[in-house]
Short mmCIF file of C-alpha atoms in Angstrom, two decimals:
data_model
loop_
_atom_site.label_atom_id
_atom_site.label_comp_id
_atom_site.label_asym_id
_atom_site.label_seq_id
_atom_site.Cartn_x
_atom_site.Cartn_y
_atom_site.Cartn_z
CA MET A 1 0.00 0.00 0.00
CA ASP A 2 2.97 2.24 -0.72
CA SER A 3 1.98 5.82 -1.66
CA CYS A 4 -1.76 5.15 -1.79
CA ASN A 5 -2.90 8.43 -0.21
CA LEU A 6 -4.16 6.53 2.80
CA SER A 7 -5.17 8.58 5.81
CA GLY A 8 -5.23 7.63 9.46
CA ASP A 9 -9.03 7.45 9.33
CA VAL A 10 -8.97 5.05 6.37
CA MET A 11 -6.37 2.90 8.14
CA ASN A 12 -8.46 2.90 11.34
CA GLU A 13 -11.52 1.69 9.42
CA MET A 14 -9.56 -0.96 7.56
CA ILE A 15 -7.90 -2.20 10.76
CA THR A 16 -11.23 -2.39 12.57
CA VAL A 17 -12.50 -4.77 9.88
CA TYR A 18 -9.39 -6.97 9.97
CA THR A 19 -8.85 -7.23 13.74
CA THR A 20 -11.67 -9.70 14.27
CA ASN A 21 -9.49 -12.65 13.22
CA GLU A 22 -5.82 -13.57 13.36
CA SER A 23 -3.96 -12.62 10.19
CA ASN A 24 -1.42 -14.57 8.12
CA LEU A 25 0.17 -11.30 7.06
CA HIS A 26 3.95 -11.59 6.61
CA GLU A 27 4.71 -8.10 5.31
CA LEU A 28 3.01 -4.76 5.81
CA ASP A 29 4.19 -1.86 3.65
CA ILE A 30 2.28 1.34 4.35
CA ARG A 31 5.13 3.76 3.62
CA ASN A 32 4.59 7.19 2.08
CA ASN A 33 1.07 7.65 3.42
CA ASP A 34 0.02 10.39 5.85
CA ILE A 35 -1.53 8.22 8.54
CA SER A 36 -0.91 10.75 11.33
CA GLY A 37 -4.50 10.33 12.52
CA ILE A 38 -4.14 6.60 13.07
CA ASP A 39 -5.12 5.17 16.44
CA GLY A 40 -1.87 3.72 17.82
CA THR A 41 -3.68 1.32 20.13
CA LEU A 42 -5.78 0.01 17.26
CA LEU A 43 -2.66 -0.38 15.11
CA GLY A 44 -0.97 -2.30 17.93
CA THR A 45 -3.98 -4.59 18.23
CA PHE A 46 -3.94 -5.27 14.49
CA LEU A 47 -0.21 -6.04 14.55
CA SER A 48 -0.72 -8.34 17.54
CA LYS A 49 -3.19 -10.33 15.47
CA SER A 50 -0.49 -10.79 12.82
CA PRO A 51 1.93 -13.16 14.59
CA LYS A 52 3.73 -14.06 11.34
CA LEU A 53 4.52 -10.44 10.47
CA SER A 54 8.24 -10.28 9.65
CA GLU A 55 8.51 -6.95 7.82
CA LEU A 56 6.89 -3.69 8.86
CA ASP A 57 7.56 -0.62 6.72
CA MET A 58 6.14 2.63 8.06
CA ASN A 59 8.67 4.92 6.38
CA SER A 60 7.42 8.50 5.88
CA CYS A 61 3.98 7.98 7.43
CA ASN A 62 3.91 11.15 9.53
CA LEU A 63 3.83 9.06 12.71
CA SER A 64 4.37 10.68 16.09
CA GLY A 65 6.04 9.40 19.22
CA ASP A 66 2.61 9.24 20.87
CA VAL A 67 1.20 6.95 18.16
CA MET A 68 4.31 4.75 18.38
CA ASN A 69 4.05 4.57 22.19
CA LYS A 70 0.42 3.45 22.02
CA MET A 71 1.20 0.90 19.30
CA ILE A 72 4.14 -0.57 21.21
CA ARG A 73 2.22 -0.87 24.50
CA VAL A 74 -0.21 -3.26 22.81
CA TYR A 75 1.99 -4.90 20.17
CA ALA A 76 5.00 -5.74 22.34
CA LYS A 77 3.06 -7.90 24.78
CA ASN A 78 4.11 -10.95 22.77
CA VAL A 79 7.33 -12.30 21.26
CA LEU A 80 7.48 -10.84 17.78
CA GLU A 81 8.65 -12.33 14.49
CA LEU A 82 9.79 -8.99 13.07
CA GLN A 83 12.96 -9.17 11.00
CA ILE A 84 12.76 -5.74 9.39
CA LEU A 85 11.38 -2.61 11.02
CA ASP A 86 11.50 0.63 9.04
CA ILE A 87 10.19 3.71 10.82
CA ARG A 88 12.50 6.27 9.20
CA ASN A 89 11.43 9.77 8.25
CA ASN A 90 8.86 10.10 11.04
CA ASP A 91 9.15 12.66 13.86
CA ILE A 92 8.99 10.25 16.79
CA SER A 93 10.91 12.56 19.13
CA GLY A 94 8.20 11.98 21.76
CA ILE A 95 8.74 8.22 21.84
CA ASP A 96 9.41 6.61 25.18
CA GLY A 97 12.89 5.08 24.91
CA SER A 98 11.98 2.29 27.32
CA LEU A 99 9.00 1.28 25.15
CA LEU A 100 11.22 1.31 22.07
CA GLY A 101 13.69 -0.89 23.95
CA THR A 102 10.86 -3.24 24.91
CA LEU A 103 9.79 -3.51 21.27
CA LEU A 104 13.34 -4.44 20.30
CA SER A 105 13.63 -6.92 23.18
CA LYS A 106 10.52 -8.71 21.99
CA SER A 107 11.80 -8.83 18.40
CA HIS A 108 14.34 -11.63 18.78
CA LYS A 109 14.69 -12.13 15.03
CA LEU A 110 15.20 -8.45 14.17
CA LEU A 111 17.93 -8.07 11.54
CA ARG A 112 17.37 -4.55 10.22
CA LEU A 113 16.19 -1.48 12.09
CA SER A 114 15.92 1.84 10.30
CA MET A 115 15.28 4.93 12.41
CA HIS A 116 16.92 7.37 9.98
CA ASN A 117 15.75 10.98 10.38
CA CYS A 118 13.34 10.31 13.27
CA ASN A 119 14.36 13.29 15.41
CA LEU A 120 15.67 10.94 18.10
CA SER A 121 17.86 12.24 20.92
CA GLY A 122 20.82 10.57 22.57
CA ASN A 123 18.73 10.27 25.73
CA ILE A 124 16.00 8.28 23.95
CA MET A 125 18.67 6.02 22.47
CA ASN A 126 20.40 5.57 25.85
CA VAL A 127 17.16 4.52 27.53
CA MET A 128 16.35 2.18 24.62
CA ILE A 129 19.78 0.56 24.86
CA ARG A 130 19.53 0.09 28.64
CA VAL A 131 16.16 -1.65 28.33
CA TYR A 132 17.22 -4.20 25.74
CA SER A 133 20.89 -4.52 26.67
CA THR A 134 20.20 -7.85 28.36
CA ASN A 135 19.11 -9.33 25.03
CA ARG A 136 21.73 -9.81 22.37
CA LEU A 137 20.02 -8.89 19.12
CA LYS A 138 21.44 -10.11 15.86
CA LEU A 139 21.08 -6.77 14.12
CA GLN A 140 22.85 -6.72 10.80
CA GLU A 141 21.84 -3.16 10.03
CA LEU A 142 21.10 -0.25 12.34
CA ASP A 143 20.35 3.05 10.61
CA ILE A 144 20.25 6.00 13.00
CA GLU A 145 21.57 8.66 10.62
CA HIS A 146 20.28 12.22 10.78
CA ASN A 147 19.24 12.17 14.43
CA ASN A 148 20.55 14.44 17.17
CA ILE A 149 22.34 11.75 19.19
CA ARG A 150 25.54 13.60 20.06
CA ASP A 151 24.89 12.91 23.75
CA ILE A 152 24.50 9.15 23.28
CA ASP A 153 26.48 6.86 25.53
CA LYS A 154 29.19 5.81 23.09
CA LEU A 155 30.10 2.71 25.10
CA ALA A 156 26.48 1.52 25.03
CA LEU A 157 26.26 2.26 21.31
CA SER A 158 29.44 0.29 20.64
CA TRP A 159 27.90 -2.65 22.56
CA VAL A 160 24.88 -2.55 20.24
CA LEU A 161 27.09 -2.48 17.17
CA SER A 162 29.44 -5.26 18.26
#
């Protein structure tokens, strides 16, 4: 559904229809849609009903930290099959670093995480790293370019990258 002019309201309606049953969805690509009005809790519920979801692309969807927080609170209650998570080009500066860390901790198979140009701070990243530092992720790619992370704990970051 890349670049389909979907709105948050359309996504909310579509999700409401599809959350009645478990989904066999493996990939969800909703990039390049302005879904800023999406209900994060509803999105989290939908994703929770998609236990086989391995790729989630929400690049350039005008998502906020608040929407992401609500989604993660619901979605990260289970072990996740995510291998690729792309949330780049969204201003998620209001995201709770501990919730982001929880999402990563629950995504044991995560190989690629793209948070390029998300207006993240070093503090958010530090909290995220502390939360999931007990789990050794097998990340092959971590994209955190174009964020203001100059105050990140460099030792913690090197641990993530090692």
